[in-house]
CSV table of N, CA and C in Angstrom, one decimal:
chain,number,residue,atom,x,y,z
A,4,MET,N,-264.4,-44.2,-168.2
A,4,MET,CA,-264.3,-42.9,-168.8
A,4,MET,C,-264.8,-41.8,-167.9
A,5,MET,N,-265.9,-42.1,-167.2
A,5,MET,CA,-266.5,-41.1,-166.3
A,5,MET,C,-265.5,-40.8,-165.1
A,6,GLN,N,-264.7,-41.8,-164.7
A,6,GLN,CA,-263.8,-41.6,-163.6
A,6,GLN,C,-262.7,-40.6,-164.1
A,7,PHE,N,-262.3,-40.7,-165.3
A,7,PHE,CA,-261.3,-39.8,-165.9
A,7,PHE,C,-261.8,-38.3,-165.8
A,8,TRP,N,-263.1,-38.1,-166.2
A,8,TRP,CA,-263.6,-36.7,-166.1
A,8,TRP,C,-263.8,-36.2,-164.7
A,9,LYS,N,-264.2,-37.1,-163.8
A,9,LYS,CA,-264.3,-36.7,-162.4
A,9,LYS,C,-263.0,-36.4,-161.8
A,10,LYS,N,-262.0,-37.2,-162.1
A,10,LYS,CA,-260.7,-36.9,-161.6
A,10,LYS,C,-260.1,-35.6,-162.1
A,11,THR,N,-260.3,-35.4,-163.4
A,11,THR,CA,-259.9,-34.1,-164.0
A,11,THR,C,-260.6,-32.9,-163.4
A,12,ARG,N,-261.9,-33.0,-163.1
A,12,ARG,CA,-262.6,-31.9,-162.5
A,12,ARG,C,-262.1,-31.7,-161.1
A,13,ARG,N,-261.9,-32.8,-160.3
A,13,ARG,CA,-261.4,-32.6,-158.9
A,13,ARG,C,-260.0,-32.0,-158.9
A,14,VAL,N,-259.1,-32.4,-159.8
A,14,VAL,CA,-257.7,-31.8,-159.8
A,14,VAL,C,-257.8,-30.4,-160.2
A,15,PHE,N,-258.7,-30.0,-161.2
A,15,PHE,CA,-258.8,-28.6,-161.6
A,15,PHE,C,-259.3,-27.8,-160.5
A,16,VAL,N,-260.4,-28.2,-159.8
A,16,VAL,CA,-261.0,-27.4,-158.7
A,16,VAL,C,-260.0,-27.2,-157.6
A,17,ILE,N,-259.2,-28.2,-157.3
A,17,ILE,CA,-258.2,-28.1,-156.2
A,17,ILE,C,-257.1,-27.1,-156.6
A,18,LYS,N,-256.6,-27.2,-157.8
A,18,LYS,CA,-255.6,-26.3,-158.3
A,18,LYS,C,-256.1,-24.9,-158.4
A,19,LEU,N,-257.4,-24.8,-158.9
A,19,LEU,CA,-258.0,-23.4,-159.0
A,19,LEU,C,-258.2,-22.8,-157.7
A,20,THR,N,-258.6,-23.6,-156.7
A,20,THR,CA,-258.8,-23.0,-155.3
A,20,THR,C,-257.4,-22.5,-154.8
A,21,ILE,N,-256.4,-23.3,-154.9
A,21,ILE,CA,-255.1,-23.0,-154.4
A,21,ILE,C,-254.6,-21.7,-155.1
A,22,MET,N,-254.7,-21.7,-156.4
A,22,MET,CA,-254.3,-20.6,-157.2
A,22,MET,C,-255.0,-19.3,-156.8
A,23,THR,N,-256.3,-19.4,-156.6
A,23,THR,CA,-257.1,-18.2,-156.3
A,23,THR,C,-256.7,-17.7,-154.9
A,24,LEU,N,-256.5,-18.6,-153.9
A,24,LEU,CA,-256.1,-18.2,-152.6
A,24,LEU,C,-254.8,-17.5,-152.6
A,25,VAL,N,-253.8,-18.2,-153.3
A,25,VAL,CA,-252.5,-17.6,-153.4
A,25,VAL,C,-252.4,-16.3,-154.0
A,26,LEU,N,-253.1,-16.1,-155.2
A,26,LEU,CA,-253.1,-14.8,-155.9
A,26,LEU,C,-253.8,-13.8,-155.1
A,27,ALA,N,-254.9,-14.1,-154.4
A,27,ALA,CA,-255.7,-13.2,-153.6
A,27,ALA,C,-254.8,-12.7,-152.5
A,28,LEU,N,-254.2,-13.6,-151.8
A,28,LEU,CA,-253.4,-13.2,-150.6
A,28,LEU,C,-252.1,-12.4,-151.1
A,29,LEU,N,-251.5,-12.9,-152.2
A,29,LEU,CA,-250.4,-12.2,-152.7
A,29,LEU,C,-250.8,-10.8,-153.2
A,30,GLY,N,-251.9,-10.7,-153.9
A,30,GLY,CA,-252.3,-9.4,-154.4
A,30,GLY,C,-252.6,-8.4,-153.2
A,31,ARG,N,-253.3,-8.9,-152.2
A,31,ARG,CA,-253.6,-8.1,-151.0
A,31,ARG,C,-252.3,-7.7,-150.3
A,32,GLY,N,-251.4,-8.6,-150.2
A,32,GLY,CA,-250.1,-8.3,-149.6
A,32,GLY,C,-249.3,-7.3,-150.3
A,33,VAL,N,-249.3,-7.3,-151.7
A,33,VAL,CA,-248.7,-6.3,-152.5
A,33,VAL,C,-249.3,-4.9,-152.2
A,34,PHE,N,-250.6,-4.9,-152.2
A,34,PHE,CA,-251.3,-3.6,-152.0
A,34,PHE,C,-251.0,-3.1,-150.6
A,35,TRP,N,-251.0,-4.0,-149.6
A,35,TRP,CA,-250.8,-3.6,-148.2
A,35,TRP,C,-249.4,-3.1,-148.0
A,36,LEU,N,-248.4,-3.8,-148.5
A,36,LEU,CA,-247.0,-3.5,-148.3
A,36,LEU,C,-246.5,-2.4,-149.2
A,37,CYS,N,-246.7,-2.5,-150.5
A,37,CYS,CA,-246.1,-1.6,-151.5
A,37,CYS,C,-246.9,-0.3,-151.8
A,38,CYS,N,-248.2,-0.5,-152.0
A,38,CYS,CA,-249.0,0.7,-152.4
A,38,CYS,C,-250.4,0.7,-151.9
A,39,PRO,N,-250.5,0.9,-150.6
A,39,PRO,CA,-251.9,0.8,-149.9
A,39,PRO,C,-252.8,1.9,-150.5
A,40,GLU,N,-252.3,3.0,-151.0
A,40,GLU,CA,-253.1,4.0,-151.6
A,40,GLU,C,-253.9,3.6,-152.9
A,41,TYR,N,-253.4,2.5,-153.5
A,41,TYR,CA,-254.1,2.0,-154.7
A,41,TYR,C,-255.0,0.9,-154.4
A,42,TYR,N,-255.2,0.5,-153.2
A,42,TYR,CA,-256.1,-0.6,-152.9
A,42,TYR,C,-257.5,-0.1,-153.1
A,43,PHE,N,-258.4,-0.9,-153.6
A,43,PHE,CA,-259.8,-0.5,-153.9
A,43,PHE,C,-260.7,-1.5,-153.2
A,44,ALA,N,-261.9,-1.0,-152.8
A,44,ALA,CA,-262.8,-1.8,-152.0
A,44,ALA,C,-263.3,-3.0,-152.8
A,45,GLY,N,-263.3,-3.0,-154.1
A,45,GLY,CA,-263.8,-4.2,-154.8
A,45,GLY,C,-262.7,-5.2,-155.1
A,46,PHE,N,-261.6,-5.1,-154.6
A,46,PHE,CA,-260.5,-6.0,-154.8
A,46,PHE,C,-260.9,-7.5,-154.6
A,47,PRO,N,-261.6,-7.8,-153.5
A,47,PRO,CA,-261.9,-9.3,-153.4
A,47,PRO,C,-262.8,-9.8,-154.4
A,48,LEU,N,-263.5,-8.9,-155.2
A,48,LEU,CA,-264.4,-9.4,-156.2
A,48,LEU,C,-263.6,-9.9,-157.4
A,49,VAL,N,-262.4,-9.4,-157.6
A,49,VAL,CA,-261.7,-9.8,-158.8
A,49,VAL,C,-261.3,-11.3,-158.7
A,50,PRO,N,-260.6,-11.8,-157.6
A,50,PRO,CA,-260.3,-13.2,-157.6
A,50,PRO,C,-261.6,-14.1,-157.5
A,51,LEU,N,-262.6,-13.6,-156.9
A,51,LEU,CA,-263.9,-14.3,-156.8
A,51,LEU,C,-264.5,-14.5,-158.2
A,52,PHE,N,-264.5,-13.5,-159.0
A,52,PHE,CA,-264.9,-13.6,-160.4
A,52,PHE,C,-264.2,-14.7,-161.1
A,53,PHE,N,-262.9,-14.7,-161.0
A,53,PHE,CA,-262.2,-15.8,-161.7
A,53,PHE,C,-262.4,-17.2,-161.1
A,54,TYR,N,-262.6,-17.2,-159.9
A,54,TYR,CA,-262.9,-18.5,-159.2
A,54,TYR,C,-264.2,-19.1,-159.7
A,55,ILE,N,-265.2,-18.3,-159.6
A,55,ILE,CA,-266.6,-18.7,-160.1
A,55,ILE,C,-266.6,-19.1,-161.6
A,56,TYR,N,-265.9,-18.2,-162.4
A,56,TYR,CA,-265.8,-18.6,-163.8
A,56,TYR,C,-265.1,-19.9,-164.0
A,57,GLY,N,-264.0,-20.1,-163.2
A,57,GLY,CA,-263.3,-21.4,-163.4
A,57,GLY,C,-264.1,-22.6,-163.1
A,58,LEU,N,-265.0,-22.5,-162.1
A,58,LEU,CA,-265.9,-23.6,-161.7
A,58,LEU,C,-266.9,-23.8,-162.8
A,59,ILE,N,-267.4,-22.7,-163.4
A,59,ILE,CA,-268.4,-22.9,-164.5
A,59,ILE,C,-267.6,-23.5,-165.7
A,60,TYR,N,-266.4,-23.1,-165.9
A,60,TYR,CA,-265.6,-23.5,-167.0
A,60,TYR,C,-265.4,-25.0,-167.0
A,61,ILE,N,-265.0,-25.6,-165.8
A,61,ILE,CA,-264.6,-27.0,-165.7
A,61,ILE,C,-265.9,-27.8,-165.8
A,62,PHE,N,-267.0,-27.3,-165.3
A,62,PHE,CA,-268.2,-28.1,-165.4
A,62,PHE,C,-268.7,-28.2,-166.9
A,63,LEU,N,-268.6,-27.1,-167.6
A,63,LEU,CA,-268.9,-27.1,-169.0
A,63,LEU,C,-268.0,-28.0,-169.8
A,64,PHE,N,-266.8,-28.0,-169.5
A,64,PHE,CA,-265.8,-28.8,-170.1
A,64,PHE,C,-266.1,-30.3,-169.9
A,65,GLU,N,-266.4,-30.6,-168.6
A,65,GLU,CA,-266.7,-32.0,-168.3
A,65,GLU,C,-268.0,-32.5,-169.0
A,66,PHE,N,-269.0,-31.6,-168.9
A,66,PHE,CA,-270.3,-32.0,-169.5
A,66,PHE,C,-270.1,-32.3,-171.0
A,67,PHE,N,-269.5,-31.3,-171.8
A,67,PHE,CA,-269.4,-31.5,-173.2
A,67,PHE,C,-268.4,-32.6,-173.5
A,68,GLY,N,-267.3,-32.7,-172.7
A,68,GLY,CA,-266.3,-33.7,-173.0
A,68,GLY,C,-266.8,-35.1,-172.8
A,69,SER,N,-267.6,-35.3,-171.8
A,69,SER,CA,-268.1,-36.7,-171.6
A,69,SER,C,-269.2,-37.1,-172.7
A,70,HIS,N,-269.8,-36.1,-173.4
A,70,HIS,CA,-270.8,-36.4,-174.4
A,70,HIS,C,-270.2,-36.4,-175.8
A,71,ASN,N,-269.3,-35.5,-176.1
A,71,ASN,CA,-268.7,-35.5,-177.5
A,71,ASN,C,-267.3,-34.8,-177.4
A,72,VAL,N,-266.3,-35.7,-177.3
A,72,VAL,CA,-265.0,-35.3,-177.2
A,72,VAL,C,-264.5,-34.4,-178.3
A,73,LYS,N,-265.0,-34.7,-179.5
A,73,LYS,CA,-264.6,-33.9,-180.7
A,73,LYS,C,-264.9,-32.5,-180.7
A,74,GLN,N,-265.8,-32.1,-179.8
A,74,GLN,CA,-266.2,-30.7,-179.8
A,74,GLN,C,-265.5,-29.9,-178.6
A,75,LEU,N,-264.5,-30.5,-178.0
A,75,LEU,CA,-263.9,-29.9,-176.9
A,75,LEU,C,-263.1,-28.6,-177.3
A,76,ILE,N,-262.6,-28.6,-178.5
A,76,ILE,CA,-261.9,-27.4,-178.9
A,76,ILE,C,-262.8,-26.2,-179.0
A,77,TRP,N,-264.1,-26.5,-179.5
A,77,TRP,CA,-265.0,-25.5,-179.6
A,77,TRP,C,-265.5,-25.0,-178.2
A,78,VAL,N,-265.6,-25.9,-177.3
A,78,VAL,CA,-265.9,-25.5,-175.9
A,78,VAL,C,-264.8,-24.7,-175.3
A,79,TYR,N,-263.6,-25.0,-175.6
A,79,TYR,CA,-262.5,-24.3,-175.1
A,79,TYR,C,-262.5,-22.9,-175.7
A,80,LEU,N,-262.6,-22.8,-177.0
A,80,LEU,CA,-262.6,-21.5,-177.6
A,80,LEU,C,-263.8,-20.6,-177.3
A,81,GLY,N,-265.0,-21.3,-177.2
A,81,GLY,CA,-266.2,-20.6,-176.8
A,81,GLY,C,-266.1,-20.0,-175.4
A,82,SER,N,-265.5,-20.8,-174.5
A,82,SER,CA,-265.4,-20.4,-173.1
A,82,SER,C,-264.4,-19.2,-173.0
A,83,LYS,N,-263.4,-19.2,-173.8
A,83,LYS,CA,-262.4,-18.1,-173.8
A,83,LYS,C,-263.1,-16.8,-174.2
A,84,CYS,N,-264.0,-16.9,-175.3
A,84,CYS,CA,-264.8,-15.7,-175.7
A,84,CYS,C,-265.8,-15.3,-174.6
A,85,MET,N,-266.4,-16.3,-174.0
A,85,MET,CA,-267.3,-16.0,-172.9
A,85,MET,C,-266.6,-15.3,-171.8
A,86,LYS,N,-265.4,-15.7,-171.5
A,86,LYS,CA,-264.7,-15.1,-170.4
A,86,LYS,C,-264.3,-13.7,-170.7
A,87,LEU,N,-263.9,-13.4,-171.9
A,87,LEU,CA,-263.6,-12.1,-172.3
A,87,LEU,C,-264.8,-11.2,-172.2
A,88,LEU,N,-266.0,-11.6,-172.7
A,88,LEU,CA,-267.2,-10.8,-172.7
A,88,LEU,C,-267.7,-10.6,-171.2
A,89,LEU,N,-267.6,-11.6,-170.4
A,89,LEU,CA,-268.0,-11.4,-169.0
A,89,LEU,C,-267.0,-10.5,-168.3
A,90,SER,N,-265.8,-10.6,-168.6
A,90,SER,CA,-264.8,-9.7,-168.0
A,90,SER,C,-265.1,-8.2,-168.4
A,91,VAL,N,-265.4,-8.0,-169.6
A,91,VAL,CA,-265.7,-6.6,-170.0
A,91,VAL,C,-267.0,-6.1,-169.3
A,92,LEU,N,-268.0,-7.0,-169.2
A,92,LEU,CA,-269.2,-6.7,-168.5
A,92,LEU,C,-268.9,-6.4,-167.0
A,93,PHE,N,-268.1,-7.2,-166.4
A,93,PHE,CA,-267.7,-7.0,-165.0
A,93,PHE,C,-267.0,-5.6,-164.8
A,94,LEU,N,-266.1,-5.3,-165.7
A,94,LEU,CA,-265.4,-4.0,-165.6
A,94,LEU,C,-266.4,-2.8,-165.8
A,95,LEU,N,-267.3,-3.0,-166.8
A,95,LEU,CA,-268.3,-1.9,-167.0
A,95,LEU,C,-269.2,-1.7,-165.8
A,96,LEU,N,-269.7,-2.8,-165.3
A,96,LEU,CA,-270.5,-2.7,-164.1
A,96,LEU,C,-269.8,-2.1,-162.9
A,97,TYR,N,-268.6,-2.5,-162.7
A,97,TYR,CA,-267.8,-2.0,-161.6
A,97,TYR,C,-267.6,-0.5,-161.8
A,98,GLY,N,-267.3,-0.1,-163.0
A,98,GLY,CA,-267.1,1.3,-163.3
A,98,GLY,C,-268.4,2.2,-163.1
A,99,LEU,N,-269.5,1.6,-163.5
A,99,LEU,CA,-270.8,2.3,-163.3
A,99,LEU,C,-271.3,2.3,-161.9
A,100,LEU,N,-271.0,1.3,-161.1
A,100,LEU,CA,-271.6,1.2,-159.8
A,100,LEU,C,-270.7,1.7,-158.7
A,101,CYS,N,-269.4,1.8,-158.9
A,101,CYS,CA,-268.5,2.2,-157.9
A,101,CYS,C,-268.0,3.6,-158.2
A,102,GLU,N,-267.8,4.4,-157.1
A,102,GLU,CA,-267.3,5.8,-157.3
A,102,GLU,C,-265.8,5.9,-157.3
A,103,GLU,N,-265.1,4.8,-157.1
A,103,GLU,CA,-263.7,4.8,-157.1
A,103,GLU,C,-263.1,4.9,-158.5
A,104,PRO,N,-261.9,5.3,-158.6
A,104,PRO,CA,-261.3,5.3,-160.0
A,104,PRO,C,-261.2,3.9,-160.5
A,105,VAL,N,-261.6,3.7,-161.8
A,105,VAL,CA,-261.7,2.4,-162.4
A,105,VAL,C,-260.3,1.9,-162.8
A,106,ALA,N,-259.4,2.8,-163.0
A,106,ALA,CA,-258.0,2.4,-163.4
A,106,ALA,C,-257.4,1.4,-162.4
A,107,ARG,N,-257.6,1.5,-161.2
A,107,ARG,CA,-257.1,0.6,-160.2
A,107,ARG,C,-257.6,-0.8,-160.4
A,108,CYS,N,-258.9,-0.9,-160.5
A,108,CYS,CA,-259.6,-2.2,-160.7
A,108,CYS,C,-259.2,-2.8,-162.1
A,109,PHE,N,-259.1,-1.9,-163.1
A,109,PHE,CA,-258.8,-2.4,-164.5
A,109,PHE,C,-257.4,-3.0,-164.5
A,110,LEU,N,-256.4,-2.4,-163.9
A,110,LEU,CA,-255.0,-2.9,-163.9
A,110,LEU,C,-255.0,-4.2,-163.2
A,111,THR,N,-255.6,-4.3,-162.0
A,111,THR,CA,-255.6,-5.5,-161.2
A,111,THR,C,-256.3,-6.6,-161.9
A,112,PHE,N,-257.4,-6.3,-162.5
A,112,PHE,CA,-258.2,-7.3,-163.3
A,112,PHE,C,-257.4,-7.8,-164.4
A,113,ILE,N,-256.7,-7.0,-165.2
A,113,ILE,CA,-255.9,-7.5,-166.3
A,113,ILE,C,-254.8,-8.4,-165.8
A,114,LEU,N,-254.1,-8.1,-164.7
A,114,LEU,CA,-253.1,-9.0,-164.2
A,114,LEU,C,-253.7,-10.3,-163.8
A,115,TYR,N,-254.8,-10.3,-163.1
A,115,TYR,CA,-255.5,-11.6,-162.8
A,115,TYR,C,-255.9,-12.3,-164.0
A,116,TYR,N,-256.4,-11.6,-165.0
A,116,TYR,CA,-256.9,-12.3,-166.2
A,116,TYR,C,-255.7,-13.0,-166.9
A,117,ILE,N,-254.6,-12.4,-167.0
A,117,ILE,CA,-253.4,-13.0,-167.6
A,117,ILE,C,-253.0,-14.2,-166.8
A,118,GLY,N,-252.9,-14.1,-165.4
A,118,GLY,CA,-252.5,-15.2,-164.6
A,118,GLY,C,-253.4,-16.4,-164.7
A,119,PHE,N,-254.7,-16.2,-164.7
A,119,PHE,CA,-255.7,-17.3,-164.8
A,119,PHE,C,-255.7,-17.8,-166.3
A,120,LEU,N,-255.4,-17.0,-167.2
A,120,LEU,CA,-255.3,-17.5,-168.6
A,120,LEU,C,-254.2,-18.5,-168.8
A,121,VAL,N,-253.0,-18.1,-168.2
A,121,VAL,CA,-251.9,-19.0,-168.2
A,121,VAL,C,-252.2,-20.3,-167.5
A,122,PHE,N,-252.8,-20.2,-166.3
A,122,PHE,CA,-253.1,-21.4,-165.5
A,122,PHE,C,-254.1,-22.3,-166.3
A,123,GLU,N,-255.1,-21.8,-166.9
A,123,GLU,CA,-256.1,-22.6,-167.6
A,123,GLU,C,-255.5,-23.2,-168.8
A,124,THR,N,-254.7,-22.5,-169.6
A,124,THR,CA,-254.1,-23.0,-170.8
A,124,THR,C,-253.1,-24.1,-170.4
A,125,GLU,N,-252.3,-23.9,-169.4
A,125,GLU,CA,-251.3,-24.9,-169.0
A,125,GLU,C,-252.0,-26.2,-168.6
A,126,PHE,N,-253.1,-26.0,-167.8
A,126,PHE,CA,-253.9,-27.2,-167.3
A,126,PHE,C,-254.4,-28.0,-168.4
A,127,PHE,N,-255.0,-27.3,-169.4
A,127,PHE,CA,-255.7,-28.1,-170.5
A,127,PHE,C,-254.7,-28.6,-171.6
A,128,VAL,N,-253.6,-28.0,-171.7
A,128,VAL,CA,-252.6,-28.6,-172.6
A,128,VAL,C,-252.1,-29.9,-172.0
A,129,ARG,N,-251.9,-29.9,-170.6
A,129,ARG,CA,-251.5,-31.2,-170.0
A,129,ARG,C,-252.7,-32.2,-170.0
A,130,PHE,N,-253.9,-31.7,-169.9
A,130,PHE,CA,-255.1,-32.6,-170.0
A,130,PHE,C,-255.1,-33.2,-171.4
A,131,GLU,N,-254.9,-32.5,-172.4
A,131,GLU,CA,-254.9,-33.0,-173.8
A,131,GLU,C,-253.8,-34.1,-174.0
A,132,GLN,N,-252.7,-33.8,-173.4
A,132,GLN,CA,-251.6,-34.8,-173.5
A,132,GLN,C,-251.9,-36.1,-172.8
A,133,ILE,N,-252.5,-36.0,-171.6
A,133,ILE,CA,-252.9,-37.2,-170.9
A,133,ILE,C,-254.0,-37.9,-171.6
A,134,TYR,N,-255.0,-37.1,-172.1
A,134,TYR,CA,-256.1,-37.7,-172.8
A,134,TYR,C,-255.7,-38.5,-174.0
A,135,GLN,N,-254.8,-37.9,-174.8
A,135,GLN,CA,-254.3,-38.6,-176.0
A,135,GLN,C,-253.6,-39.9,-175.6
A,136,ARG,N,-252.7,-39.8,-174.6
A,136,ARG,CA,-252.0,-41.0,-174.2
A,136,ARG,C,-252.9,-42.1,-173.7
A,137,LYS,N,-253.9,-41.7,-173.0
A,137,LYS,CA,-254.7,-42.7,-172.3
A,137,LYS,C,-255.8,-43.3,-173.2
A,138,PHE,N,-256.4,-42.5,-174.0
A,138,PHE,CA,-257.6,-43.0,-174.8
A,138,PHE,C,-257.4,-43.2,-176.3
A,139,GLU,N,-256.3,-42.7,-176.8
A,139,GLU,CA,-256.1,-42.9,-178.2
A,139,GLU,C,-255.0,-43.9,-178.6
A,140,GLU,N,-254.6,-44.7,-177.6
A,140,GLU,CA,-253.6,-45.7,-177.9
A,140,GLU,C,-254.2,-46.9,-178.5
């Protein structure tokens, strides 16, 4: 059972790293090619925020999943609420600490939020399917 959780964590971290790099480079490329006037200095913080949160997310998921599988849905829902609260806090702090217009960061952040939300949801729907096939037979 522990091997299953370690493999799940490893696959998630690899996919998260690739997704973060691709979206960061793609986002930077869009700003550089299409609209350089909208680039903001805090842009690298946005993908970094989602990467760090993704790492925390998978370790929480692994910890609680290896102890009590029946509570995974609550871990999933709780982590989504925590992500929303931390995102609001991130945007508030960015708005207070930076003198740039917040709208640029806000729009970029929302696009990344949606992208990572789709990624996490798709990953864990597949995880649930594999888990049910493997351990509930």
